[in-house]
């Protein structure tokens, strides 16, 4: 009989992994964690680039399972900086006494299911082999950097840094240097203004312009903090009943379709002042309302940039608001008004190659001391695909996902029993507050495990039919979102050359998602195959 080393293995020590470790111990299960970083934090460990901060309000982008944590932790800003969020996650890990369970600097390489034993075997870069009953791959949605698909990357002789794995052990000194930044997604947008504060010259290489709206940044409202601390459990339950897993500052109460021109303009300005322009109307998600919101933001963006050509380039004309992940910044666009900051439009003059001295476009050669790659991630399915996962009958996850990821309720895959994938594809995921999601998904995962134990069952995995149903549901909701299927974005895999194109985010909303999960539990998991025979 195969020896079981522990009940649960958790891979990853970000929001989801930390909570999973705590939850396992609370449920009386033995557990081990593995993390390839040297500390906890996940996203907030790796993305330590200048300017990195959250854009969901910190008072919501936090755990609510532990009242002491809610009461003892003070955020310094509504949009906290990377270092503070990482400190928070260390604080929670210590408070919940889970750090001791994690083996750091260790990558999980392969995970193999034995149908006969009903167990997972996990192999690590530390040459350890661990056998467990349940495997939680809390490996994140945005943790696998995208390799830069630009010729000559390795020939650059200056310094090259990635926002997605910013060095922590040495200071990056950009003072007085000529710095090129490739990429203008959320990371580039946050990083460029900070780089411009110290660099001698900044050249921003933009392929696709993005929507940029003001942040929620500012001091915490003491009354709100008191309200959250009074009843964390109620906040937690309340967040799960929202569309995005957070409490927006404002949602317009009027329908776009029922307002005249003047009413629409008034609603847009009001929402803009509340810093929630995307929610200006009750029906903001409908195409006409979305078009008006998109146009309004374009105008606001255009008017803050002095140079007309640069303003034209920075405004996204080619996709509607929400087609790609919109960015937030109070200073990004204004940075281009500084004389030492220049925009290069790669749509007009593409990069031909990177050479030893810098970047060569079809029009010009740029000599640089530093290149910063803010080029994004192999998102959602990438971190799972980077592992070598084998399920029933030797089926490889990467073969099952050859045409794009499939799963049921965003957390389990047919043919891979007792394997759980929080934060992955086909959940509200990156379009929700992912701290709320981490708690909800980990709760659901451990509710499943408890249910199995209570019912004398050993394993479960979704049926192929449930998985197909969920794929169709994800597509059905995506079709309702303007630009979701027609815009190239990392939501649908278009950012990684050769990646199968599949819309990977469930857009039905957090509340509907939570209900669908818990309906399964209440009804005894009709969408799953449940098997007896608990492993020793
Ligand atoms: P992660 O935090 O990504 O943690 C996964 C961990 O798994 C990583 O530490 C990684 O090293 C580890 N890992 C992966 N594979 C292996 C392996 N094979 N072996 C060992 N370890 C492995 N979301 C929001 O809701 N609001 C925001 O404002 C927000 N801001 C963001 C800003 C940035 C710069 C980025 C990149 C993302 C942001 N996100 C935001 C999304 C963010 O990823 C999630 O909010 C959240 O941090 C995810 O937590 P997680 O635990 O699921 O995954
Ligand atoms: P991203 O949104 O995928 O942006 C990558 C950028 O690099 C894009 O502008 C992309 O252009 C460009 N790019 C990629 N490959 C290129 C190439 N070969 N040549 C030229 N340009 C290239 O990645 P990200 O900015 O790291 O953000 C990823 C996600 O992380 C965000 O969407 C968000 O969910 C999260 N995030 C959040 C925050 C926050 O404020 N809370 C901050 C950072 C990140 P194209 O668009 O043309 O592909």
mmCIF file of N, CA and C in Angstrom, residues 69-163:
data_model
loop_
_atom_site.group_PDB
_atom_site.id
_atom_site.type_symbol
_atom_site.label_atom_id
_atom_site.label_comp_id
_atom_site.label_asym_id
_atom_site.label_seq_id
_atom_site.Cartn_x
_atom_site.Cartn_y
_atom_site.Cartn_z
ATOM 1 N N UNK A 69 -7.357 39.766 12.256
ATOM 2 C CA UNK A 69 -6.587 40.353 11.155
ATOM 3 C C UNK A 69 -7.264 41.644 10.694
ATOM 4 N N UNK A 70 -8.576 41.606 10.523
ATOM 5 C CA UNK A 70 -9.301 42.802 10.056
ATOM 6 C C UNK A 70 -9.109 43.946 11.061
ATOM 7 N N UNK A 71 -9.136 43.608 12.325
ATOM 8 C CA UNK A 71 -9.062 44.676 13.350
ATOM 9 C C UNK A 71 -7.644 45.166 13.601
ATOM 10 N N UNK A 72 -6.665 44.320 13.357
ATOM 11 C CA UNK A 72 -5.295 44.715 13.715
ATOM 12 C C UNK A 72 -4.522 45.353 12.571
ATOM 13 N N UNK A 73 -4.996 45.160 11.342
ATOM 14 C CA UNK A 73 -4.206 45.670 10.212
ATOM 15 C C UNK A 73 -4.739 47.020 9.735
ATOM 16 N N UNK A 74 -3.836 48.001 9.605
ATOM 17 C CA UNK A 74 -4.210 49.322 9.082
ATOM 18 C C UNK A 74 -3.601 49.512 7.707
ATOM 19 N N UNK A 75 -4.406 49.857 6.738
ATOM 20 C CA UNK A 75 -3.883 50.185 5.409
ATOM 21 C C UNK A 75 -3.545 51.666 5.370
ATOM 22 N N UNK A 76 -2.438 52.013 4.710
ATOM 23 C CA UNK A 76 -2.052 53.424 4.681
ATOM 24 C C UNK A 76 -2.733 54.181 3.544
ATOM 25 N N UNK A 77 -3.320 53.464 2.591
ATOM 26 C CA UNK A 77 -3.929 54.115 1.425
ATOM 27 C C UNK A 77 -5.028 53.181 0.913
ATOM 28 N N UNK A 78 -5.985 53.744 0.215
ATOM 29 C CA UNK A 78 -7.044 52.901 -0.363
ATOM 30 C C UNK A 78 -6.447 51.953 -1.415
ATOM 31 N N UNK A 79 -5.432 52.425 -2.143
ATOM 32 C CA UNK A 79 -4.737 51.537 -3.097
ATOM 33 C C UNK A 79 -3.318 51.313 -2.581
ATOM 34 N N UNK A 80 -3.133 50.270 -1.822
ATOM 35 C CA UNK A 80 -1.847 50.083 -1.145
ATOM 36 C C UNK A 80 -0.753 49.658 -2.109
ATOM 37 N N UNK A 81 0.456 49.989 -1.695
ATOM 38 C CA UNK A 81 1.616 49.659 -2.518
ATOM 39 C C UNK A 81 2.010 48.198 -2.328
ATOM 40 N N UNK A 82 2.774 47.709 -3.306
ATOM 41 C CA UNK A 82 3.203 46.298 -3.302
ATOM 42 C C UNK A 82 3.823 45.884 -1.965
ATOM 43 N N UNK A 83 4.787 46.696 -1.459
ATOM 44 C CA UNK A 83 5.506 46.308 -0.238
ATOM 45 C C UNK A 83 4.555 46.132 0.939
ATOM 46 N N UNK A 84 3.563 47.009 0.995
ATOM 47 C CA UNK A 84 2.614 46.951 2.105
ATOM 48 C C UNK A 84 1.711 45.711 1.986
ATOM 49 N N UNK A 85 1.339 45.369 0.755
ATOM 50 C CA UNK A 85 0.474 44.190 0.584
ATOM 51 C C UNK A 85 1.271 42.920 0.912
ATOM 52 N N UNK A 86 2.549 42.935 0.516
ATOM 53 C CA UNK A 86 3.349 41.745 0.870
ATOM 54 C C UNK A 86 3.523 41.635 2.389
ATOM 55 N N UNK A 87 3.747 42.777 3.039
ATOM 56 C CA UNK A 87 3.866 42.752 4.514
ATOM 57 C C UNK A 87 2.580 42.218 5.145
ATOM 58 N N UNK A 88 1.462 42.647 4.565
ATOM 59 C CA UNK A 88 0.158 42.189 5.068
ATOM 60 C C UNK A 88 0.047 40.667 4.958
ATOM 61 N N UNK A 89 0.459 40.133 3.804
ATOM 62 C CA UNK A 89 0.347 38.684 3.616
ATOM 63 C C UNK A 89 1.289 37.932 4.553
ATOM 64 N N UNK A 90 2.478 38.522 4.828
ATOM 65 C CA UNK A 90 3.394 37.913 5.810
ATOM 66 C C UNK A 90 2.759 37.954 7.202
ATOM 67 N N UNK A 91 2.133 39.077 7.499
ATOM 68 C CA UNK A 91 1.474 39.245 8.796
ATOM 69 C C UNK A 91 0.379 38.180 8.982
ATOM 70 N N UNK A 92 -0.420 37.979 7.934
ATOM 71 C CA UNK A 92 -1.504 36.988 8.036
ATOM 72 C C UNK A 92 -0.910 35.579 8.179
ATOM 73 N N UNK A 93 0.136 35.298 7.377
ATOM 74 C CA UNK A 93 0.742 33.954 7.431
ATOM 75 C C UNK A 93 1.305 33.678 8.825
ATOM 76 N N UNK A 94 1.905 34.691 9.435
ATOM 77 C CA UNK A 94 2.452 34.519 10.793
ATOM 78 C C UNK A 94 1.322 34.376 11.802
ATOM 79 N N UNK A 95 0.359 35.250 11.667
ATOM 80 C CA UNK A 95 -0.780 35.254 12.603
ATOM 81 C C UNK A 95 -1.491 33.892 12.583
ATOM 82 N N UNK A 96 -1.607 33.332 11.394
ATOM 83 C CA UNK A 96 -2.301 32.047 11.257
ATOM 84 C C UNK A 96 -1.328 30.874 11.406
ATOM 85 N N UNK A 97 -0.075 31.206 11.649
ATOM 86 C CA UNK A 97 0.954 30.197 11.907
ATOM 87 C C UNK A 97 1.050 29.154 10.779
ATOM 88 N N UNK A 98 1.111 29.656 9.550
ATOM 89 C CA UNK A 98 1.220 28.715 8.423
ATOM 90 C C UNK A 98 2.580 28.770 7.726
ATOM 91 N N UNK A 99 3.407 29.789 8.041
ATOM 92 C CA UNK A 99 4.700 29.915 7.349
ATOM 93 C C UNK A 99 5.538 28.651 7.548
ATOM 94 N N UNK A 100 5.457 28.080 8.747
ATOM 95 C CA UNK A 100 6.263 26.880 9.065
ATOM 96 C C UNK A 100 5.892 25.686 8.177
ATOM 97 N N UNK A 101 4.730 25.744 7.534
ATOM 98 C CA UNK A 101 4.288 24.612 6.716
ATOM 99 C C UNK A 101 4.855 24.659 5.291
ATOM 100 N N UNK A 102 5.467 25.810 4.952
ATOM 101 C CA UNK A 102 5.859 26.030 3.544
ATOM 102 C C UNK A 102 7.341 25.757 3.314
ATOM 103 N N UNK A 103 7.638 25.018 2.261
ATOM 104 C CA UNK A 103 9.022 24.857 1.811
ATOM 105 C C UNK A 103 9.228 25.877 0.692
ATOM 106 N N UNK A 104 10.084 26.884 0.963
ATOM 107 C CA UNK A 104 10.296 27.969 -0.007
ATOM 108 C C UNK A 104 11.395 27.598 -1.005
ATOM 109 N N UNK A 105 11.558 28.461 -1.979
ATOM 110 C CA UNK A 105 12.587 28.280 -3.021
ATOM 111 C C UNK A 105 12.470 26.908 -3.680
ATOM 112 N N UNK A 106 11.281 26.412 -3.766
ATOM 113 C CA UNK A 106 11.065 25.062 -4.288
ATOM 114 C C UNK A 106 9.906 25.068 -5.286
ATOM 115 N N UNK A 107 10.212 24.631 -6.475
ATOM 116 C CA UNK A 107 9.180 24.575 -7.522
ATOM 117 C C UNK A 107 8.601 23.173 -7.580
ATOM 118 N N UNK A 108 7.299 23.082 -7.690
ATOM 119 C CA UNK A 108 6.695 21.773 -7.947
ATOM 120 C C UNK A 108 6.793 21.530 -9.447
ATOM 121 N N UNK A 109 7.357 20.388 -9.810
ATOM 122 C CA UNK A 109 7.629 20.110 -11.221
ATOM 123 C C UNK A 109 6.549 19.232 -11.849
ATOM 124 N N UNK A 110 6.221 18.149 -11.156
ATOM 125 C CA UNK A 110 5.221 17.231 -11.714
ATOM 126 C C UNK A 110 4.253 16.782 -10.618
ATOM 127 N N UNK A 111 3.042 16.476 -11.041
ATOM 128 C CA UNK A 111 2.063 15.899 -10.120
ATOM 129 C C UNK A 111 1.371 14.760 -10.880
ATOM 130 N N UNK A 112 1.341 13.592 -10.254
ATOM 131 C CA UNK A 112 0.840 12.400 -10.955
ATOM 132 C C UNK A 112 -0.213 11.710 -10.102
ATOM 133 N N UNK A 113 -1.335 11.396 -10.721
ATOM 134 C CA UNK A 113 -2.433 10.726 -10.028
ATOM 135 C C UNK A 113 -2.292 9.213 -10.175
ATOM 136 N N UNK A 114 -2.451 8.499 -9.074
ATOM 137 C CA UNK A 114 -2.532 7.043 -9.165
ATOM 138 C C UNK A 114 -3.973 6.641 -8.899
ATOM 139 N N UNK A 115 -4.617 6.084 -9.913
ATOM 140 C CA UNK A 115 -6.033 5.713 -9.784
ATOM 141 C C UNK A 115 -6.171 4.552 -8.790
ATOM 142 N N UNK A 116 -5.201 3.656 -8.839
ATOM 143 C CA UNK A 116 -5.247 2.495 -7.960
ATOM 144 C C UNK A 116 -5.192 2.911 -6.485
ATOM 145 N N UNK A 117 -4.235 3.806 -6.179
ATOM 146 C CA UNK A 117 -4.082 4.234 -4.785
ATOM 147 C C UNK A 117 -5.033 5.377 -4.435
ATOM 148 N N UNK A 118 -5.541 6.095 -5.446
ATOM 149 C CA UNK A 118 -6.385 7.262 -5.179
ATOM 150 C C UNK A 118 -5.580 8.388 -4.552
ATOM 151 N N UNK A 119 -4.358 8.566 -5.019
ATOM 152 C CA UNK A 119 -3.458 9.540 -4.390
ATOM 153 C C UNK A 119 -2.681 10.324 -5.454
ATOM 154 N N UNK A 120 -2.229 11.507 -5.054
ATOM 155 C CA UNK A 120 -1.361 12.325 -5.909
ATOM 156 C C UNK A 120 0.085 12.186 -5.440
ATOM 157 N N UNK A 121 0.995 12.097 -6.403
ATOM 158 C CA UNK A 121 2.429 12.141 -6.082
ATOM 159 C C UNK A 121 2.981 13.443 -6.644
ATOM 160 N N UNK A 122 3.596 14.228 -5.764
ATOM 161 C CA UNK A 122 4.093 15.550 -6.122
ATOM 162 C C UNK A 122 5.621 15.493 -6.105
ATOM 163 N N UNK A 123 6.251 15.945 -7.201
ATOM 164 C CA UNK A 123 7.726 15.953 -7.231
ATOM 165 C C UNK A 123 8.206 17.387 -7.344
ATOM 166 N N UNK A 124 9.238 17.703 -6.573
ATOM 167 C CA UNK A 124 9.680 19.098 -6.500
ATOM 168 C C UNK A 124 11.106 19.276 -7.019
ATOM 169 N N UNK A 125 11.466 20.536 -7.224
ATOM 170 C CA UNK A 125 12.833 20.861 -7.656
ATOM 171 C C UNK A 125 13.837 20.535 -6.555
ATOM 172 N N UNK A 126 13.369 20.369 -5.320
ATOM 173 C CA UNK A 126 14.239 19.967 -4.220
ATOM 174 C C UNK A 126 14.393 18.453 -4.143
ATOM 175 N N UNK A 127 13.992 17.764 -5.208
ATOM 176 C CA UNK A 127 14.089 16.304 -5.326
ATOM 177 C C UNK A 127 13.274 15.582 -4.263
ATOM 178 N N UNK A 128 12.251 16.248 -3.774
ATOM 179 C CA UNK A 128 11.393 15.606 -2.789
ATOM 180 C C UNK A 128 10.182 15.006 -3.510
ATOM 181 N N UNK A 129 9.695 13.896 -2.987
ATOM 182 C CA UNK A 129 8.471 13.297 -3.513
ATOM 183 C C UNK A 129 7.477 13.212 -2.362
ATOM 184 N N UNK A 130 6.314 13.793 -2.554
ATOM 185 C CA UNK A 130 5.321 13.825 -1.479
ATOM 186 C C UNK A 130 4.022 13.220 -2.011
ATOM 187 N N UNK A 131 3.469 12.289 -1.242
ATOM 188 C CA UNK A 131 2.217 11.637 -1.649
ATOM 189 C C UNK A 131 1.081 12.201 -0.783
ATOM 190 N N UNK A 132 -0.004 12.622 -1.465
ATOM 191 C CA UNK A 132 -1.103 13.249 -0.714
ATOM 192 C C UNK A 132 -2.450 12.843 -1.302
ATOM 193 N N UNK A 133 -3.501 13.113 -0.519
ATOM 194 C CA UNK A 133 -4.860 12.780 -0.977
ATOM 195 C C UNK A 133 -5.459 13.908 -1.831
ATOM 196 N N UNK A 134 -5.168 15.128 -1.419
ATOM 197 C CA UNK A 134 -5.749 16.286 -2.117
ATOM 198 C C UNK A 134 -4.638 17.243 -2.514
ATOM 199 N N UNK A 135 -4.805 17.807 -3.692
ATOM 200 C CA UNK A 135 -3.763 18.702 -4.206
ATOM 201 C C UNK A 135 -4.400 20.038 -4.584
ATOM 202 N N UNK A 136 -3.932 21.107 -3.935
ATOM 203 C CA UNK A 136 -4.468 22.450 -4.220
ATOM 204 C C UNK A 136 -3.385 23.242 -4.954
ATOM 205 N N UNK A 137 -3.612 23.478 -6.233
ATOM 206 C CA UNK A 137 -2.627 24.233 -7.023
ATOM 207 C C UNK A 137 -2.998 25.713 -6.991
ATOM 208 N N UNK A 138 -2.538 26.369 -5.912
ATOM 209 C CA UNK A 138 -2.835 27.805 -5.750
ATOM 210 C C UNK A 138 -1.732 28.603 -6.441
ATOM 211 N N UNK A 139 -1.546 28.290 -7.732
ATOM 212 C CA UNK A 139 -0.382 28.812 -8.466
ATOM 213 C C UNK A 139 -0.653 30.153 -9.147
ATOM 214 N N UNK A 140 -1.868 30.684 -8.933
ATOM 215 C CA UNK A 140 -2.154 32.032 -9.422
ATOM 216 C C UNK A 140 -2.604 32.071 -10.868
ATOM 217 N N UNK A 141 -3.095 33.268 -11.244
ATOM 218 C CA UNK A 141 -3.554 33.500 -12.615
ATOM 219 C C UNK A 141 -2.525 34.300 -13.396
ATOM 220 N N UNK A 142 -1.733 35.078 -12.659
ATOM 221 C CA UNK A 142 -0.766 35.987 -13.290
ATOM 222 C C UNK A 142 0.587 35.778 -12.625
ATOM 223 N N UNK A 143 1.086 34.550 -12.731
ATOM 224 C CA UNK A 143 2.354 34.231 -12.075
ATOM 225 C C UNK A 143 3.369 33.626 -13.038
ATOM 226 N N UNK A 144 2.933 33.373 -14.260
ATOM 227 C CA UNK A 144 3.848 32.792 -15.250
ATOM 228 C C UNK A 144 4.170 33.884 -16.281
ATOM 229 N N UNK A 145 5.347 34.526 -16.136
ATOM 230 C CA UNK A 145 5.653 35.612 -17.072
ATOM 231 C C UNK A 145 5.665 35.131 -18.524
ATOM 232 N N UNK A 146 5.236 36.023 -19.401
ATOM 233 C CA UNK A 146 5.272 35.720 -20.839
ATOM 234 C C UNK A 146 6.695 35.960 -21.344
ATOM 235 N N UNK A 147 7.230 35.003 -22.083
ATOM 236 C CA UNK A 147 8.574 35.211 -22.649
ATOM 237 C C UNK A 147 8.480 36.319 -23.697
ATOM 238 N N UNK A 148 9.425 37.285 -23.689
ATOM 239 C CA UNK A 148 9.316 38.364 -24.678
ATOM 240 C C UNK A 148 9.583 37.848 -26.090
ATOM 241 N N UNK A 149 8.583 37.975 -26.934
ATOM 242 C CA UNK A 149 8.653 37.415 -28.287
ATOM 243 C C UNK A 149 9.209 38.477 -29.247
ATOM 244 N N UNK A 150 10.445 38.925 -28.946
ATOM 245 C CA UNK A 150 11.069 39.977 -29.757
ATOM 246 C C UNK A 150 12.457 39.475 -30.167
ATOM 247 N N UNK A 151 12.809 39.547 -31.454
ATOM 248 C CA UNK A 151 14.132 39.053 -31.854
ATOM 249 C C UNK A 151 15.262 39.830 -31.175
ATOM 250 N N UNK A 152 16.282 39.105 -30.772
ATOM 251 C CA UNK A 152 17.498 39.748 -30.245
ATOM 252 C C UNK A 152 17.487 40.065 -28.763
ATOM 253 N N UNK A 153 16.475 39.591 -28.036
ATOM 254 C CA UNK A 153 16.351 39.931 -26.613
ATOM 255 C C UNK A 153 17.658 39.688 -25.855
ATOM 256 N N UNK A 154 18.314 38.569 -26.145
ATOM 257 C CA UNK A 154 19.513 38.209 -25.375
ATOM 258 C C UNK A 154 20.761 39.013 -25.772
ATOM 259 N N UNK A 155 20.655 39.760 -26.878
ATOM 260 C CA UNK A 155 21.875 40.468 -27.304
ATOM 261 C C UNK A 155 22.070 41.813 -26.596
ATOM 262 N N UNK A 156 21.084 42.285 -25.871
ATOM 263 C CA UNK A 156 21.207 43.596 -25.206
ATOM 264 C C UNK A 156 22.286 43.534 -24.113
ATOM 265 N N UNK A 157 23.204 44.494 -24.135
ATOM 266 C CA UNK A 157 24.314 44.465 -23.175
ATOM 267 C C UNK A 157 24.081 45.341 -21.950
ATOM 268 N N UNK A 158 22.982 46.095 -21.951
ATOM 269 C CA UNK A 158 22.654 46.901 -20.767
ATOM 270 C C UNK A 158 21.891 46.056 -19.749
ATOM 271 N N UNK A 159 21.225 46.754 -18.809
ATOM 272 C CA UNK A 159 20.439 46.016 -17.804
ATOM 273 C C UNK A 159 19.043 45.731 -18.357
ATOM 274 N N UNK A 160 18.544 44.526 -18.083
ATOM 275 C CA UNK A 160 17.179 44.182 -18.506
ATOM 276 C C UNK A 160 16.403 43.683 -17.292
ATOM 277 N N UNK A 161 15.229 44.268 -17.070
ATOM 278 C CA UNK A 161 14.416 43.883 -15.908
ATOM 279 C C UNK A 161 12.994 43.592 -16.349
ATOM 280 N N UNK A 162 12.371 42.663 -15.656
ATOM 281 C CA UNK A 162 10.966 42.333 -15.915
ATOM 282 C C UNK A 162 10.133 42.832 -14.734
ATOM 283 N N UNK A 163 9.043 43.523 -15.024
ATOM 284 C CA UNK A 163 8.165 43.962 -13.912
ATOM 285 C C UNK A 163 7.646 42.746 -13.143
#
